[in-house]
Amino acid sequence: MTDEALLARVLTPYKEHCKYLRSAVVTETDGRASARCEFEIPESCYIDDTGHLNSVEVNICYNQMMYYLVAKSVKDGIGTGFESWTLDDFWKHQLPDILIARFSARFRRPVDPRAFSGEMEFRSVTRRTRADGTPFLHAETAFRYRDAASGHCDGEATLAFVNVP
């Protein structure tokens, strides 16, 4: 079930017309956290209606899904990699210290942006150290979006959590 208060707080940095994530259910399997989400984009925040989910919106939805998944993982103590984090740590690091190091998406069939679902999973979260001795978390993730009419998009993203507690 969606933690409505947590979702509202996670989406606080977004402009009102850019809050696309409507609900999210987080689960844990074999120490890995994942989320199943519902999205709605009534109107694109930056372009005239294209009639399909585009790469900018895919990225915005990924960010919202990822932020919620991390926050919920921290709050509920699920998954690996964030055991030492508190929600205060997450709020402090949400915008400045969670970086997308690599992002790729494949559009298999056009996805209707008005109503679609998304899934995201952490494939791995490992603590690493830069050459200067500064620790960071390195995370490999996968995501996919689908709609009721067989629309489909999927991809991978690598995250770097810098300045970690």
PDB file of C-alpha atoms in Angstrom:
ATOM      1  CA  MET A   1       0.000   0.000   0.000  1.00  0.00           C
ATOM      2  CA  THR A   2       1.199   3.516  -0.772  1.00  0.00           C
ATOM      3  CA  ASP A   3       2.457   5.546   2.171  1.00  0.00           C
ATOM      4  CA  GLU A   4       0.604   8.730   1.159  1.00  0.00           C
ATOM      5  CA  ALA A   5       2.436  11.021   3.588  1.00  0.00           C
ATOM      6  CA  LEU A   6       5.828   9.712   2.443  1.00  0.00           C
ATOM      7  CA  LEU A   7       4.852  10.029  -1.221  1.00  0.00           C
ATOM      8  CA  ALA A   8       3.746  13.631  -0.712  1.00  0.00           C
ATOM      9  CA  ARG A   9       7.049  14.473   0.996  1.00  0.00           C
ATOM     10  CA  VAL A  10       9.122  12.704  -1.697  1.00  0.00           C
ATOM     11  CA  LEU A  11       7.345  14.725  -4.407  1.00  0.00           C
ATOM     12  CA  THR A  12       7.707  18.062  -2.566  1.00  0.00           C
ATOM     13  CA  PRO A  13      10.624  19.263  -4.763  1.00  0.00           C
ATOM     14  CA  TYR A  14       8.527  18.883  -7.943  1.00  0.00           C
ATOM     15  CA  LYS A  15       6.340  21.575  -9.461  1.00  0.00           C
ATOM     16  CA  GLU A  16       2.670  20.733  -8.947  1.00  0.00           C
ATOM     17  CA  HIS A  17       2.083  19.947 -12.650  1.00  0.00           C
ATOM     18  CA  CYS A  18       5.118  17.599 -12.663  1.00  0.00           C
ATOM     19  CA  LYS A  19       3.978  15.214  -9.921  1.00  0.00           C
ATOM     20  CA  TYR A  20       3.315  12.150 -12.049  1.00  0.00           C
ATOM     21  CA  LEU A  21       3.671   9.320  -9.509  1.00  0.00           C
ATOM     22  CA  ARG A  22       0.227   8.472  -8.098  1.00  0.00           C
ATOM     23  CA  SER A  23       0.850   5.320  -6.074  1.00  0.00           C
ATOM     24  CA  ALA A  24       3.634   2.883  -5.244  1.00  0.00           C
ATOM     25  CA  VAL A  25       3.936  -0.483  -3.542  1.00  0.00           C
ATOM     26  CA  VAL A  26       7.403  -1.450  -2.334  1.00  0.00           C
ATOM     27  CA  THR A  27       8.458  -5.052  -1.762  1.00  0.00           C
ATOM     28  CA  GLU A  28      11.650  -6.910  -0.939  1.00  0.00           C
ATOM     29  CA  THR A  29      12.837 -10.153  -2.517  1.00  0.00           C
ATOM     30  CA  ASP A  30      16.179 -11.743  -1.672  1.00  0.00           C
ATOM     31  CA  GLY A  31      17.401  -8.513  -0.052  1.00  0.00           C
ATOM     32  CA  ARG A  32      16.536  -6.394  -3.093  1.00  0.00           C
ATOM     33  CA  ALA A  33      13.906  -3.659  -2.972  1.00  0.00           C
ATOM     34  CA  SER A  34      11.493  -3.038  -5.828  1.00  0.00           C
ATOM     35  CA  ALA A  35       8.475  -0.853  -6.492  1.00  0.00           C
ATOM     36  CA  ARG A  36       5.288  -1.211  -8.534  1.00  0.00           C
ATOM     37  CA  CYS A  37       3.854   2.194  -9.386  1.00  0.00           C
ATOM     38  CA  GLU A  38       0.987   3.937 -11.132  1.00  0.00           C
ATOM     39  CA  PHE A  39       1.534   7.138 -13.094  1.00  0.00           C
ATOM     40  CA  GLU A  40      -0.602   9.751 -14.767  1.00  0.00           C
ATOM     41  CA  ILE A  41       0.617  12.592 -16.959  1.00  0.00           C
ATOM     42  CA  PRO A  42      -2.463  14.689 -17.766  1.00  0.00           C
ATOM     43  CA  GLU A  43      -0.338  17.214 -19.652  1.00  0.00           C
ATOM     44  CA  SER A  44       3.366  17.313 -20.417  1.00  0.00           C
ATOM     45  CA  CYS A  45       5.252  19.841 -18.319  1.00  0.00           C
ATOM     46  CA  TYR A  46       7.373  21.072 -21.221  1.00  0.00           C
ATOM     47  CA  ILE A  47       5.986  20.237 -24.675  1.00  0.00           C
ATOM     48  CA  ASP A  48       2.726  20.053 -26.612  1.00  0.00           C
ATOM     49  CA  ASP A  49       0.951  16.707 -26.429  1.00  0.00           C
ATOM     50  CA  THR A  50       2.903  14.050 -28.329  1.00  0.00           C
ATOM     51  CA  GLY A  51       0.337  11.344 -27.616  1.00  0.00           C
ATOM     52  CA  HIS A  52       2.964   9.052 -26.098  1.00  0.00           C
ATOM     53  CA  LEU A  53       5.379   8.866 -23.206  1.00  0.00           C
ATOM     54  CA  ASN A  54       8.647  10.480 -24.258  1.00  0.00           C
ATOM     55  CA  SER A  55      12.213  10.233 -22.985  1.00  0.00           C
ATOM     56  CA  VAL A  56      12.037  13.322 -20.743  1.00  0.00           C
ATOM     57  CA  GLU A  57       8.911  12.037 -19.013  1.00  0.00           C
ATOM     58  CA  VAL A  58      10.453   8.556 -18.702  1.00  0.00           C
ATOM     59  CA  ASN A  59      13.333  10.136 -16.796  1.00  0.00           C
ATOM     60  CA  ILE A  60      11.085  12.281 -14.569  1.00  0.00           C
ATOM     61  CA  CYS A  61       8.949   9.231 -13.726  1.00  0.00           C
ATOM     62  CA  TYR A  62      12.078   7.195 -13.025  1.00  0.00           C
ATOM     63  CA  ASN A  63      13.321   9.871 -10.600  1.00  0.00           C
ATOM     64  CA  GLN A  64      10.014   9.966  -8.731  1.00  0.00           C
ATOM     65  CA  MET A  65       9.803   6.169  -8.569  1.00  0.00           C
ATOM     66  CA  MET A  66      13.440   5.885  -7.429  1.00  0.00           C
ATOM     67  CA  TYR A  67      13.137   8.583  -4.758  1.00  0.00           C
ATOM     68  CA  TYR A  68      10.050   6.903  -3.316  1.00  0.00           C
ATOM     69  CA  LEU A  69      11.687   3.471  -3.409  1.00  0.00           C
ATOM     70  CA  VAL A  70      14.770   4.738  -1.568  1.00  0.00           C
ATOM     71  CA  ALA A  71      12.727   6.683   1.004  1.00  0.00           C
ATOM     72  CA  LYS A  72      10.428   3.719   1.682  1.00  0.00           C
ATOM     73  CA  SER A  73      13.417   1.358   1.905  1.00  0.00           C
ATOM     74  CA  VAL A  74      15.044   3.646   4.455  1.00  0.00           C
ATOM     75  CA  LYS A  75      11.834   4.108   6.437  1.00  0.00           C
ATOM     76  CA  ASP A  76      10.968   0.395   6.556  1.00  0.00           C
ATOM     77  CA  GLY A  77      14.530  -0.965   6.719  1.00  0.00           C
ATOM     78  CA  ILE A  78      14.225  -3.084   3.584  1.00  0.00           C
ATOM     79  CA  GLY A  79      16.721  -3.891   0.878  1.00  0.00           C
ATOM     80  CA  THR A  80      20.459  -3.516   1.190  1.00  0.00           C
ATOM     81  CA  GLY A  81      22.696  -0.493   1.027  1.00  0.00           C
ATOM     82  CA  PHE A  82      20.692   1.963   3.119  1.00  0.00           C
ATOM     83  CA  GLU A  83      20.777   0.245   6.520  1.00  0.00           C
ATOM     84  CA  SER A  84      22.651   3.113   8.170  1.00  0.00           C
ATOM     85  CA  TRP A  85      20.396   5.818   6.683  1.00  0.00           C
ATOM     86  CA  THR A  86      17.601   7.639   8.479  1.00  0.00           C
ATOM     87  CA  LEU A  87      14.791   9.507   6.745  1.00  0.00           C
ATOM     88  CA  ASP A  88      16.551  12.727   7.742  1.00  0.00           C
ATOM     89  CA  ASP A  89      19.597  11.466   5.805  1.00  0.00           C
ATOM     90  CA  PHE A  90      17.383  10.810   2.784  1.00  0.00           C
ATOM     91  CA  TRP A  91      15.770  14.275   2.863  1.00  0.00           C
ATOM     92  CA  LYS A  92      19.217  15.866   3.172  1.00  0.00           C
ATOM     93  CA  HIS A  93      20.667  13.880   0.247  1.00  0.00           C
ATOM     94  CA  GLN A  94      17.605  13.542  -2.024  1.00  0.00           C
ATOM     95  CA  LEU A  95      18.413  16.300  -4.491  1.00  0.00           C
ATOM     96  CA  PRO A  96      22.112  17.169  -4.201  1.00  0.00           C
ATOM     97  CA  ASP A  97      23.664  13.740  -3.638  1.00  0.00           C
ATOM     98  CA  ILE A  98      21.700  11.126  -5.591  1.00  0.00           C
ATOM     99  CA  LEU A  99      23.093  11.202  -9.108  1.00  0.00           C
ATOM    100  CA  ILE A 100      22.126   9.334 -12.248  1.00  0.00           C
ATOM    101  CA  ALA A 101      25.505   8.262 -13.616  1.00  0.00           C
ATOM    102  CA  ARG A 102      24.080   6.381 -16.604  1.00  0.00           C
ATOM    103  CA  PHE A 103      20.540   6.118 -17.993  1.00  0.00           C
ATOM    104  CA  SER A 104      19.188   4.211 -20.976  1.00  0.00           C
ATOM    105  CA  ALA A 105      15.666   3.512 -22.165  1.00  0.00           C
ATOM    106  CA  ARG A 106      14.255   1.363 -24.957  1.00  0.00           C
ATOM    107  CA  PHE A 107      10.855   2.201 -26.399  1.00  0.00           C
ATOM    108  CA  ARG A 108       9.246  -1.043 -27.588  1.00  0.00           C
ATOM    109  CA  ARG A 109       5.704   0.295 -28.224  1.00  0.00           C
ATOM    110  CA  PRO A 110       4.290   3.765 -27.506  1.00  0.00           C
ATOM    111  CA  VAL A 111       3.053   4.154 -23.907  1.00  0.00           C
ATOM    112  CA  ASP A 112      -0.055   6.215 -23.165  1.00  0.00           C
ATOM    113  CA  PRO A 113       1.075   8.893 -20.683  1.00  0.00           C
ATOM    114  CA  ARG A 114      -2.467   9.415 -19.343  1.00  0.00           C
ATOM    115  CA  ALA A 115      -2.409   6.136 -17.395  1.00  0.00           C
ATOM    116  CA  PHE A 116       0.444   3.654 -17.140  1.00  0.00           C
ATOM    117  CA  SER A 117       2.276   1.499 -14.648  1.00  0.00           C
ATOM    118  CA  GLY A 118       5.936   1.321 -13.816  1.00  0.00           C
ATOM    119  CA  GLU A 119       8.248  -1.021 -12.011  1.00  0.00           C
ATOM    120  CA  MET A 120      11.735  -0.485 -10.687  1.00  0.00           C
ATOM    121  CA  GLU A 121      14.199  -2.729  -8.916  1.00  0.00           C
ATOM    122  CA  PHE A 122      17.579  -2.363  -7.331  1.00  0.00           C
ATOM    123  CA  ARG A 123      19.751  -5.057  -8.884  1.00  0.00           C
ATOM    124  CA  SER A 124      22.678  -4.189  -6.616  1.00  0.00           C
ATOM    125  CA  VAL A 125      23.751  -1.544  -4.122  1.00  0.00           C
ATOM    126  CA  THR A 126      27.416  -1.579  -3.138  1.00  0.00           C
ATOM    127  CA  ARG A 127      29.557   0.701  -1.045  1.00  0.00           C
ATOM    128  CA  ARG A 128      32.621   1.888  -2.924  1.00  0.00           C
ATOM    129  CA  THR A 129      35.453   4.309  -2.324  1.00  0.00           C
ATOM    130  CA  ARG A 130      36.763   6.907  -4.740  1.00  0.00           C
ATOM    131  CA  ALA A 131      40.501   7.334  -5.253  1.00  0.00           C
ATOM    132  CA  ASP A 132      40.509  10.181  -2.713  1.00  0.00           C
ATOM    133  CA  GLY A 133      39.048   7.866  -0.054  1.00  0.00           C
ATOM    134  CA  THR A 134      35.529   9.325  -0.189  1.00  0.00           C
ATOM    135  CA  PRO A 135      32.841   6.633   0.114  1.00  0.00           C
ATOM    136  CA  PHE A 136      29.780   6.441  -2.129  1.00  0.00           C
ATOM    137  CA  LEU A 137      27.021   3.978  -2.931  1.00  0.00           C
ATOM    138  CA  HIS A 138      26.884   2.533  -6.436  1.00  0.00           C
ATOM    139  CA  ALA A 139      23.492   1.155  -7.482  1.00  0.00           C
ATOM    140  CA  GLU A 140      22.434  -0.750 -10.577  1.00  0.00           C
ATOM    141  CA  THR A 141      18.711  -0.495 -11.320  1.00  0.00           C
ATOM    142  CA  ALA A 142      16.234  -1.648 -13.940  1.00  0.00           C
ATOM    143  CA  PHE A 143      12.839  -0.191 -14.791  1.00  0.00           C
ATOM    144  CA  ARG A 144       9.884  -0.735 -17.123  1.00  0.00           C
ATOM    145  CA  TYR A 145       6.652   1.023 -18.020  1.00  0.00           C
ATOM    146  CA  ARG A 146       3.470  -0.470 -19.492  1.00  0.00           C
ATOM    147  CA  ASP A 147      -0.014   0.695 -20.391  1.00  0.00           C
ATOM    148  CA  ALA A 148      -3.321  -1.109 -20.946  1.00  0.00           C
ATOM    149  CA  ALA A 149      -2.850  -1.150 -24.745  1.00  0.00           C
ATOM    150  CA  SER A 150       0.461  -3.087 -24.790  1.00  0.00           C
ATOM    151  CA  GLY A 151       2.650   0.008 -24.702  1.00  0.00           C
ATOM    152  CA  HIS A 152       6.069  -0.854 -23.331  1.00  0.00           C
ATOM    153  CA  CYS A 153       9.318   0.880 -22.418  1.00  0.00           C
ATOM    154  CA  ASP A 154      12.198  -0.451 -20.334  1.00  0.00           C
ATOM    155  CA  GLY A 155      15.725   0.411 -19.366  1.00  0.00           C
ATOM    156  CA  GLU A 156      18.543   0.558 -16.863  1.00  0.00           C
ATOM    157  CA  ALA A 157      20.088   3.269 -14.735  1.00  0.00           C
ATOM    158  CA  THR A 158      23.233   3.419 -12.647  1.00  0.00           C
ATOM    159  CA  LEU A 159      23.056   5.629  -9.573  1.00  0.00           C
ATOM    160  CA  ALA A 160      25.781   7.185  -7.434  1.00  0.00           C
ATOM    161  CA  PHE A 161      24.905   8.254  -3.897  1.00  0.00           C
ATOM    162  CA  VAL A 162      27.658  10.688  -2.931  1.00  0.00           C
ATOM    163  CA  ASN A 163      28.388  12.347   0.414  1.00  0.00           C
ATOM    164  CA  VAL A 164      26.763   9.350   2.071  1.00  0.00           C
ATOM    165  CA  PRO A 165      26.345   9.103   5.845  1.00  0.00           C
TER     166      PRO A 165
END
